[in-house]
XYZ file of C-alpha atoms in Angstrom:
560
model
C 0.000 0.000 0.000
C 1.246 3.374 -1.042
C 1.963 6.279 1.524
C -1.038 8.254 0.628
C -3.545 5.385 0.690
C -2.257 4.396 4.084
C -2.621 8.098 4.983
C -6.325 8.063 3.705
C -7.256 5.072 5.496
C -5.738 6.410 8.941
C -7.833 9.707 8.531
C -11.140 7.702 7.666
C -10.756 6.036 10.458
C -9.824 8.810 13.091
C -13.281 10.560 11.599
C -15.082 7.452 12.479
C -13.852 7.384 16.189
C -14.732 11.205 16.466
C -18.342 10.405 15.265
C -18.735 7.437 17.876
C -17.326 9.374 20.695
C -19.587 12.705 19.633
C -22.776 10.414 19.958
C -21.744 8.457 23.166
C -21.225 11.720 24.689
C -24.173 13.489 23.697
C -27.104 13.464 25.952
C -30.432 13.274 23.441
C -32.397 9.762 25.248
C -34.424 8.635 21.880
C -36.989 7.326 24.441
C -37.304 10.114 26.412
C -38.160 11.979 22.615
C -41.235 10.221 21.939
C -42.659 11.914 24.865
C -41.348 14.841 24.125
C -44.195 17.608 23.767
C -42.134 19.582 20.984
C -41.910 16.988 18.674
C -46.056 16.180 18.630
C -48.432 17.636 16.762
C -50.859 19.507 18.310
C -53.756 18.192 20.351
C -56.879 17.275 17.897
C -59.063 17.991 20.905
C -57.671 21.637 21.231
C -57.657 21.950 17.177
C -60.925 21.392 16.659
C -62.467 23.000 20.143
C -64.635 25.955 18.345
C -66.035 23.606 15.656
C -69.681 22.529 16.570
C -70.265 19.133 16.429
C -73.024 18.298 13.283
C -75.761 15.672 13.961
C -73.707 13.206 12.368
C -71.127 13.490 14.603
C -73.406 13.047 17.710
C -74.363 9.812 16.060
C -70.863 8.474 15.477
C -69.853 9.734 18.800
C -72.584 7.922 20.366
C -72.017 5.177 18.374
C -68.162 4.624 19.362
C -69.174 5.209 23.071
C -71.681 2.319 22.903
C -68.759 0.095 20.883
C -66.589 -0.618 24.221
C -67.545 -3.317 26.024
C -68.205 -1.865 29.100
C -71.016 0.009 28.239
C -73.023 -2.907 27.305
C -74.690 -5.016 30.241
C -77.060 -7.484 31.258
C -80.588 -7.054 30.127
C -82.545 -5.935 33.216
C -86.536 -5.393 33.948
C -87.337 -1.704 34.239
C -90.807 0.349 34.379
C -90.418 1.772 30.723
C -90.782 5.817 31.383
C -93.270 5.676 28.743
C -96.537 3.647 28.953
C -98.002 1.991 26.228
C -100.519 3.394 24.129
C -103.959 2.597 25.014
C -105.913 1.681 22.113
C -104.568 -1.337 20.778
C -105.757 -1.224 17.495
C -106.179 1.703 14.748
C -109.578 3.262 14.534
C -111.094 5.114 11.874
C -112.937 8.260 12.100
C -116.001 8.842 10.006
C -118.739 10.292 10.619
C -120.996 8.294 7.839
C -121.929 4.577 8.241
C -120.433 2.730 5.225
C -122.962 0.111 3.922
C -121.955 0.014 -0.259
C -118.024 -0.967 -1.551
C -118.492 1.740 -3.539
C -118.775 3.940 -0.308
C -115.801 2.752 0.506
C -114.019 2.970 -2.133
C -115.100 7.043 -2.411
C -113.349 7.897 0.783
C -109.624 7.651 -1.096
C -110.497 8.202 -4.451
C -113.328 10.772 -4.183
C -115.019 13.548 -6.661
C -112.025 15.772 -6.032
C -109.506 12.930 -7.561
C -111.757 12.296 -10.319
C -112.176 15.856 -11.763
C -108.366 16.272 -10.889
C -107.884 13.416 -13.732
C -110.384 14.603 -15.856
C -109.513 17.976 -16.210
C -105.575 16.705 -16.706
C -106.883 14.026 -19.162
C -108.794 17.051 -21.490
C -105.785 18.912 -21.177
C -103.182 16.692 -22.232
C -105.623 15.440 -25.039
C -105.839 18.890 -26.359
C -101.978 19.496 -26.450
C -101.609 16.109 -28.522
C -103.993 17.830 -30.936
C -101.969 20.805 -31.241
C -98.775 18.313 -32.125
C -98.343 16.861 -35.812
C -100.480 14.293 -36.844
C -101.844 11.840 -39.613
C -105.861 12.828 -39.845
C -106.627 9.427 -39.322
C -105.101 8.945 -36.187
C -106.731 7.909 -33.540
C -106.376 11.491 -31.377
C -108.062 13.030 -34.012
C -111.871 11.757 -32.830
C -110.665 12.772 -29.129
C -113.817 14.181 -27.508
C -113.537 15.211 -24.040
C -114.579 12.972 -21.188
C -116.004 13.786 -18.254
C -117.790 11.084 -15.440
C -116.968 8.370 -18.233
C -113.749 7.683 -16.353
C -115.576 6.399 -13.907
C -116.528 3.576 -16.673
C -113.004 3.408 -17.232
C -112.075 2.586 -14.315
C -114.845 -0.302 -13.957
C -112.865 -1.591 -17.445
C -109.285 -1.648 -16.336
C -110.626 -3.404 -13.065
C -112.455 -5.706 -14.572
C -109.461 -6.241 -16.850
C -107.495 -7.471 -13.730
C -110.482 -9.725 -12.876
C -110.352 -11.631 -16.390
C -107.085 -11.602 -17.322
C -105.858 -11.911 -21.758
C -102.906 -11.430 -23.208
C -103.864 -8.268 -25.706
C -106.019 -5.873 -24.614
C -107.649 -5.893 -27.971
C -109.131 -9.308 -27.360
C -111.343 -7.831 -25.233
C -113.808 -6.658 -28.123
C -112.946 -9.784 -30.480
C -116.095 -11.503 -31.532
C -114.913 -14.413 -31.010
C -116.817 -15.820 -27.913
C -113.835 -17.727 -26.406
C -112.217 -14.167 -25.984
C -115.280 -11.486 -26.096
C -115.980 -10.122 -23.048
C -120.002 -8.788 -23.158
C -119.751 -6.950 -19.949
C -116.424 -4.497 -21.493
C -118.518 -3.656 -25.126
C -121.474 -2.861 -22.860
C -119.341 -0.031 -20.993
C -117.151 1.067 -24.029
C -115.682 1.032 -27.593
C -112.342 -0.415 -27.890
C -110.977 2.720 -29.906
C -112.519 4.917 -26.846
C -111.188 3.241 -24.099
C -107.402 2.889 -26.154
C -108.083 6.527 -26.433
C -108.506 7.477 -22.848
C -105.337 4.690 -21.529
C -103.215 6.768 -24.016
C -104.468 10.456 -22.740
C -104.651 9.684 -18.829
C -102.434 12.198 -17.311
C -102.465 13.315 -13.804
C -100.600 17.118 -14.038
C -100.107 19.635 -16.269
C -97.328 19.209 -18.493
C -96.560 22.499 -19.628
C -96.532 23.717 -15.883
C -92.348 24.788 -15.546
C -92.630 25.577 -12.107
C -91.044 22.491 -10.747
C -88.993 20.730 -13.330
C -86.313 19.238 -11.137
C -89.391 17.170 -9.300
C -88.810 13.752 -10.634
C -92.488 12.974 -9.609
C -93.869 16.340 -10.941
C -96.048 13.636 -13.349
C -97.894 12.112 -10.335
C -97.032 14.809 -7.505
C -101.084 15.568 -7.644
C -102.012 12.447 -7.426
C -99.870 11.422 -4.502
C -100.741 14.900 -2.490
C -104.773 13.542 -2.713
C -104.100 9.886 -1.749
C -101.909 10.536 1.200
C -103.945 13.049 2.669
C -107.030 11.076 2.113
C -105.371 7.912 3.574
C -104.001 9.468 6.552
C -106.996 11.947 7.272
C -109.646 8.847 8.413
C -107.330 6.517 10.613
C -106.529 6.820 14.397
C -103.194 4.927 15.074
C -103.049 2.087 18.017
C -100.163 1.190 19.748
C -98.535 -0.856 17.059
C -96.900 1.160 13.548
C -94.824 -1.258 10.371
C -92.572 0.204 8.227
C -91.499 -1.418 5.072
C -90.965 -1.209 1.185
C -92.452 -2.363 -1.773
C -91.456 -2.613 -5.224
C -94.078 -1.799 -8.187
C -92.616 -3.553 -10.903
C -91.558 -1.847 -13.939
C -88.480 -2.559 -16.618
C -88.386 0.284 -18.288
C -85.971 2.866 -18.592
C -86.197 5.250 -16.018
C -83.508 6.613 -13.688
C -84.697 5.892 -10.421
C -85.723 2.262 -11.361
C -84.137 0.098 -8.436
C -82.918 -3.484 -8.726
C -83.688 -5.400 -5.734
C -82.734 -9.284 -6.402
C -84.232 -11.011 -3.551
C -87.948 -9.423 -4.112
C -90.264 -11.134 -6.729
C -89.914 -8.810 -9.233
C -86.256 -7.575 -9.346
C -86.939 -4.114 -11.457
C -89.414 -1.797 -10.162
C -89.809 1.762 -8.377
C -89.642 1.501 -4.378
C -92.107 2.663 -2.554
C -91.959 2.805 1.621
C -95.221 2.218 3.504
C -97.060 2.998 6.925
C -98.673 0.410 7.545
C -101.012 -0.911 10.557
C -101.083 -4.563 11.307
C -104.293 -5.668 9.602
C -102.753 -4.190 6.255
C -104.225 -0.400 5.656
C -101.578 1.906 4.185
C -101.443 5.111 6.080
C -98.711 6.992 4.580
C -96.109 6.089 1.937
C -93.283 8.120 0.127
C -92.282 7.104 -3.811
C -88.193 6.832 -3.839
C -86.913 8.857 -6.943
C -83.172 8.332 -6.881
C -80.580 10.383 -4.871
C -80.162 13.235 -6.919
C -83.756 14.498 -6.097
C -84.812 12.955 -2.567
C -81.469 13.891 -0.884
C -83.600 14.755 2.387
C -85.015 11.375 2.451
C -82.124 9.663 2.261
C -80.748 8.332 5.207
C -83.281 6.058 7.341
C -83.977 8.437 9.982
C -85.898 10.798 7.495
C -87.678 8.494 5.939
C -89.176 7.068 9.143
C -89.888 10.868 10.332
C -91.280 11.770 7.274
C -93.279 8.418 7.673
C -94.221 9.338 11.101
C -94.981 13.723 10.646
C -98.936 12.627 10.213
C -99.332 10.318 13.659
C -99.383 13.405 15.695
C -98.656 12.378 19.438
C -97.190 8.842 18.939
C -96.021 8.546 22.853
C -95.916 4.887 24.006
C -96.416 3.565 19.837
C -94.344 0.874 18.900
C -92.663 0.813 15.717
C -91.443 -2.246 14.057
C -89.436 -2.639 10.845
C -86.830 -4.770 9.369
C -83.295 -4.919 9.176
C -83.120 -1.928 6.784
C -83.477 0.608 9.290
C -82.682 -0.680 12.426
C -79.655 0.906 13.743
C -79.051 2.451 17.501
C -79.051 6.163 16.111
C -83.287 5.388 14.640
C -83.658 4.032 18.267
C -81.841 6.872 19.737
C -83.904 8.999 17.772
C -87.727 7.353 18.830
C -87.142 8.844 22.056
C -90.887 8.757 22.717
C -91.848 5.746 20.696
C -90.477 1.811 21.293
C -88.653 0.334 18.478
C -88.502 -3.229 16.900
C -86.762 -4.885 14.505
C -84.499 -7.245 12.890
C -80.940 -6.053 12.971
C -77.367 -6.490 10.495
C -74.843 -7.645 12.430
C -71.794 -5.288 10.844
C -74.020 -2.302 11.880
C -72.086 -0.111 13.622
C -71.893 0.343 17.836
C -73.316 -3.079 17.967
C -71.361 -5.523 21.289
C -69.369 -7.572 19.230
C -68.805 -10.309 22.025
C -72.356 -10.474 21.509
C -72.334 -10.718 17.906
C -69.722 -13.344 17.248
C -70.940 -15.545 19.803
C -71.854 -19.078 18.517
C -75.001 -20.563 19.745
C -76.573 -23.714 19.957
C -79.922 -24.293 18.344
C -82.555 -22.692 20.838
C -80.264 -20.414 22.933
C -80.526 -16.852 23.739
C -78.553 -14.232 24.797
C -79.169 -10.188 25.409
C -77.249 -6.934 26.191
C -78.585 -3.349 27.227
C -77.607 -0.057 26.746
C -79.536 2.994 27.482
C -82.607 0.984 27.474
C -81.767 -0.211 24.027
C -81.395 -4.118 23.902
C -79.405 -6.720 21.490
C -81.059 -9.665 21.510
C -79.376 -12.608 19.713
C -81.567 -16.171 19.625
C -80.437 -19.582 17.628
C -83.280 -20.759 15.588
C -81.921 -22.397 12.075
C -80.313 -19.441 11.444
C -78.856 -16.832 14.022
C -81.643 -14.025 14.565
C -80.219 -11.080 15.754
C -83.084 -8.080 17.137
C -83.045 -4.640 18.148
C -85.336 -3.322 20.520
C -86.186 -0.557 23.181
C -89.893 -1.791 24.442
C -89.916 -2.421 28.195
C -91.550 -6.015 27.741
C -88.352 -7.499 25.317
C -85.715 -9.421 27.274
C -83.585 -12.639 26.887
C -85.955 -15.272 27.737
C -87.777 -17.586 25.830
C -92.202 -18.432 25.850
C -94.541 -20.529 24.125
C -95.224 -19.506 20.502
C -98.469 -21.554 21.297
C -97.684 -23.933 18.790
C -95.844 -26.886 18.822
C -93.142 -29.161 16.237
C -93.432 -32.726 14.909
C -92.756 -34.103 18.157
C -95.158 -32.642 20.029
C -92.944 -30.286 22.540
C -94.009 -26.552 22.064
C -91.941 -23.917 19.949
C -90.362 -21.646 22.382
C -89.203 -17.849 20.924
C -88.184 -14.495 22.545
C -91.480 -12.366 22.800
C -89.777 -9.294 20.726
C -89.606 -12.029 17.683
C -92.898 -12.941 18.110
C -94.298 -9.081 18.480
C -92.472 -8.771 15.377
C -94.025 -11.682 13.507
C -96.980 -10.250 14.457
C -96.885 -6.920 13.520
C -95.118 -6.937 10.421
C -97.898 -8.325 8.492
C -99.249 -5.515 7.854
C -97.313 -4.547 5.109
C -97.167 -8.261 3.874
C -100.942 -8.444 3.778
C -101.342 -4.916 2.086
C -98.913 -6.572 -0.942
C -100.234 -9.628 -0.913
C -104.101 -8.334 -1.634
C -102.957 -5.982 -3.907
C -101.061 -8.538 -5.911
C -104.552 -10.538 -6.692
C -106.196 -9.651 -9.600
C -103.685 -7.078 -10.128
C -104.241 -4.399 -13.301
C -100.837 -3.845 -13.907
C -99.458 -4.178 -17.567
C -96.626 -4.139 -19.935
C -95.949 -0.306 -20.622
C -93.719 2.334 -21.271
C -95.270 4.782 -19.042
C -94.036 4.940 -15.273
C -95.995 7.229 -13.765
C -99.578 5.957 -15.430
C -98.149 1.870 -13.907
C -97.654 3.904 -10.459
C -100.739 5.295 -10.839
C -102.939 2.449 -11.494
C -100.771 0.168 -8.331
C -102.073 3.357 -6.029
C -105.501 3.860 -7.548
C -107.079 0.292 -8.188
C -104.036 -1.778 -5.522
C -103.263 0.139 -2.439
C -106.364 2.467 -2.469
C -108.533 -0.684 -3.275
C -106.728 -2.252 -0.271
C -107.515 0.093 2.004
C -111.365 0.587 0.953
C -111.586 -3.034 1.511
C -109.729 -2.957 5.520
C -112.216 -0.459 5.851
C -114.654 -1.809 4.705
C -114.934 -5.071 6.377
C -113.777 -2.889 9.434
C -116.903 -0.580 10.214
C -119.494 -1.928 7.588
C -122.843 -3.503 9.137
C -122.749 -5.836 6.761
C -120.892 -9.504 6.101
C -117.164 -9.425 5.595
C -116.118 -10.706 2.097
C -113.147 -10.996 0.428
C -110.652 -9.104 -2.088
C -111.791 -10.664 -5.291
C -115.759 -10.071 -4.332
C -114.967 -6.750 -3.156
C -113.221 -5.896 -6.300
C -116.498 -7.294 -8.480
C -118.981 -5.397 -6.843
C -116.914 -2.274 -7.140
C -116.748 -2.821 -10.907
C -120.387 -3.078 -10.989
C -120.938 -0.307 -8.674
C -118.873 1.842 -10.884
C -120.506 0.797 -14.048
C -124.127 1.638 -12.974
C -124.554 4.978 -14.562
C -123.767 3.730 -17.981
C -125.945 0.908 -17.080
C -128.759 3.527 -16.689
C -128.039 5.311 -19.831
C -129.147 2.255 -21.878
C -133.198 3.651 -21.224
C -135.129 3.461 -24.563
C -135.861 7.184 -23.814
C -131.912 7.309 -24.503
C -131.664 5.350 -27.646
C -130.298 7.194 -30.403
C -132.653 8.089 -33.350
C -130.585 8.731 -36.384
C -129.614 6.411 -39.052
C -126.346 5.615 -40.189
C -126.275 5.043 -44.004
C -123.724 3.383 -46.473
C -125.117 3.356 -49.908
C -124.725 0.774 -52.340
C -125.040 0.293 -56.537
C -124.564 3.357 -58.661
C -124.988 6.336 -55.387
C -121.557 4.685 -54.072
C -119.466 6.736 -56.309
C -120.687 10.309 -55.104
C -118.918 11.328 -51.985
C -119.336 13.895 -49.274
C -116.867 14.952 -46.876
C -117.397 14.142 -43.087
C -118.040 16.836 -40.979
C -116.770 15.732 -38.082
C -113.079 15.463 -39.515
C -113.854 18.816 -40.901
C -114.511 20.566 -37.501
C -111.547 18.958 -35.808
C -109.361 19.888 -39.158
C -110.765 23.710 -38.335
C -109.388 24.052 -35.207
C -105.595 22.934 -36.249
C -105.783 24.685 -39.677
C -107.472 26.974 -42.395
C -110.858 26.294 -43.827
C -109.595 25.985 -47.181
C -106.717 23.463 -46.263
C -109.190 21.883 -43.944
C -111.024 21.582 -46.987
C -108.215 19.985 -49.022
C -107.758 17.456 -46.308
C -111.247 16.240 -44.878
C -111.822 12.696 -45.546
C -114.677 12.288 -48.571
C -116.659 9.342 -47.882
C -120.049 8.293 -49.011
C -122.186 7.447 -45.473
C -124.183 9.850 -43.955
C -126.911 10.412 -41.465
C -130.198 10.009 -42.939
C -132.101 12.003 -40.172
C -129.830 15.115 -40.162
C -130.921 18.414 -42.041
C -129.552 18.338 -45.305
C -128.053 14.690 -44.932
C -124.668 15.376 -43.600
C -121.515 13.017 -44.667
C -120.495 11.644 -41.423
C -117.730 8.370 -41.116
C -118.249 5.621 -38.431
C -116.389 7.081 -36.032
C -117.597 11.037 -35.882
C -121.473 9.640 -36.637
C -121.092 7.568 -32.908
C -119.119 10.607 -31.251
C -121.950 13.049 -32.355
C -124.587 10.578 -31.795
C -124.732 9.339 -28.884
């Protein structure tokens, strides 16, 4: 080695020693640092000490302080600090006796519904006049209806009643398909008319375009008002969904695969135990229901009709159950099935494996955790005073004769959530619904002739003096009932006296024009391109001054 790489080397070396010594010697502790108060941040507690805390916050705080074990205990009887309500069972509040379905029926969808769809019906008939059209469409012959729809109505129900394939089928002469009872009521072109103009608002009103709903929003304002305006609420409330189905395109169309039909629009319903709808909300998407989004606000948008609902019980599935919605019924008791990743939940609890038939239960601020074995774990969340960890007879009893044993909040639950079950369930029979591109007229038609039907028919075998009868019958007699009037027109002091004629031989080749296309032509259009237009055919009416040219179709509108 080389003088001057040994003298390199010595001098690396002597800096090396200098370096060890210098951090022997030097009295930073690196353990002592980690506590040191200069090299933390500051507190997050002191950061954020003039920021108010949102709602959300209060939830989540809540929510982490009910996550440590400690704060859950044993399940312990208490005198609730509310009572329970004392009438048992929802009452309605009329001050007429119903004895007709049709009665019935009026309280939801009374004379202020109907002229709300007639007058929409006229109006959106007369804007589809004003558009471009061929002068034989159908639209053309639109004459406006008035307490006809009432006749409608008794078709499209009786429609659900006798269910075909095409609609058209209806008025086929063929006797395996001809249906006697529809012809009697109304023209197949007439009633294909009126399906096509049914509207419900106005559509040239601008006022509230970002309303998803703005299509039905009259509609719904009537039925909910009507709904919740004759019913006094017992002790016992259900919440739940439904889905209408529907597979069109339309942006708040959900997909829910474990429901019958997987493609439909949501709806969440009030309901009562034996099945009457008292309130329900139509879910449009998250861009326009943003205040109904979280559970909480549906349930107290539910819930703004019941007035005082001290001591009610609530009961719903494991959608909404979660311990800020129980939190938040401070004056009502809650019930429902529960998710076990919800959040604040006791997780010894939850992870806990069972054997078949046991029970177990933990309390917090009066709201319980109940988990029982059955085939399946069944977890439940509940705050009514009654609910604890022990197991009664169900009153019924298995293949071997012992009796089925379950915790009393499961079956409370069974019991009350019916309700909305049974509201589906009699709405599903004999339904009306179709194939169709039209959302709001299939929404319309579930509320008018399902859940409004439903509810005519809990009230009616409710407070009527007469027998109790079922769905089907009560949706017969109703199609009768509102069918009567045209049933009445049929008089022979109302039978028309004017003569449709169709020439034959040699007159057939002089035409007229019909003066019924030549009126509707007027109103669109010039006389003299009216003129140029007007269908020339050779019937006429014989009785008429002067012999007028008239076709099928404007001789039975301007005969009747």
């Amino acid at each position: 080695m080389s003088s001057r790489s040994r003298r390199l080397v010595d001098l690396a070396r002597s800096m090396a020693n200098d370096f060890l010594i210098d951090s022997e010697s030097d009295d930073f502790d690196s353990d002592d640092s980690i506590h040191d108060k200069k090299y933390l941040p500051s507190s997050s507690l002191d950061a954020n000490a003039n920021i108010p805390i949102s709602e959300t916050e209060e939830e989540e705080e809540e929510v982490s302080r009910c996550d440590s074990g400690s704060s859950w205990g044993s399940i312990k009887s208490s005198n609730p600090e509310f009572q329970e309500f004392n009438n048992a069972e929802s009452t309605f509040n009329l001050n007429t006796t119903i004895k007709e379905v049709l009665e019935a029926y009026q309280v939801f969808v009374n004379d202020e519904l109907i002229d709300l769809i007639v007058k929409e019906t006229n109006r959106y008939a007369q804007q589809l006049i004003l558009k471009k059209h061929s002068s034989k469409s159908r639209i053309s012959f639109w004459k406006n209806t008035d307490r006809e729809i009432k006749n409608f109505f008794a078709v499209v129900l009786t429609m659900g009643l006798v269910q075909i394939s095409n609609i058209n089928l209806y008025w086929c002469k063929d006797p395996i398909y001809h249906n006697s009872f529809i012809s009697s009521l109304m023209s197949r072109d007439r009633f294909l008319l009126l399906l096509k103009c049914l509207h419900f608002s106005n559509n040239e009103d601008d006022t509230n375009k970002q309303n998803r709903l703005r299509k039905i929003e009259p509609l719904i304002g009537i039925l909910t008002k009507n709904f919740s305006s004759v019913i006094s609420h017992g002790k016992e409330l259900v919440i739940d969904e439904s889905l209408i189905p529907f597979r069109g395109r339309l942006i708040f169309r959900q997909y829910i695969p474990n429901k019958a039909h997987k493609y439909g629009i949501k709806i969440y319903k009030l309901c009562t135990p034996q099945g009457y709808t008292s309130n329900f909300i139509i879910y449009a998407g998250k861009g326009s229901t943003d205040k109904f989004r979280t559970c909480r606000n549906r349930v107290r948008k539910l819930l703004e009709k019941i007035g005082d609902g001290e001591g009610r019980t609530l009961y719903a599935d494991n959608f909404y159950s979660n311990l800020p919605l129980a939190q938040h019924l401070y004056e009502k008791f809650y019930c429902g099935t529960l998710r076990s990743n919800r959040r604040g939940l006791p997780k010894p609890l939850v992870t806990k494996k069972l054997k078949k038939g046991e029970i177990i239960g933990q309390e917090y601020n009066k709201i319980k955790i109940i988990k029982w074995q059955d085939k399946r774990p069944v977890l439940m969340l509940t705050t009514v005073a009654s609910h604890d960890d022990s197991l009664i007879n169900s009153g019924r009893c298995n293949r071997n004769g012992e009796p089925i044993r379950k915790p009393n909040c499961v079956l409370d639950y069974n019991k009350a959530k019916q309700g909305v079950d049974l509201s589906d369930q009699m709405s599903s029979y004999s339904t009306v619904l179709r194939k169709g591109t039209k959302w709001y007229r299939k929404l319309a038609f579930e509320l008018l002739f399902g859940t409004s039907l439903v509810n005519a028919w809990v009230l009616y075998n409710t407070i009527s003096i007469n027998t109790k009868i079922g769905i089907t019958e009560f949706r017969r007699i109703l199609t009768h009932s509102l069918a009567e009037n045209k049933l009445e027109d049929k008089s022979p002091s109302n039978k028309r006296a004017h003569t449709f004629i169709k020439p034959e031989g040699p007159g057939r080749k002089k035409r007229k024009a019909c003066v019924g296309c030549y009126k509707l032509l007027c109103e669109t259009m010039s006389s003299r391109e009216a003129d140029k237009q007007v269908r020339r055919i050779i019937s006429f009416c014989q009785e008429c001054e002067g012999q007028p040219g008239y076709c099928l179709n404007c001789f039975n509108l301007n005969h009747k």
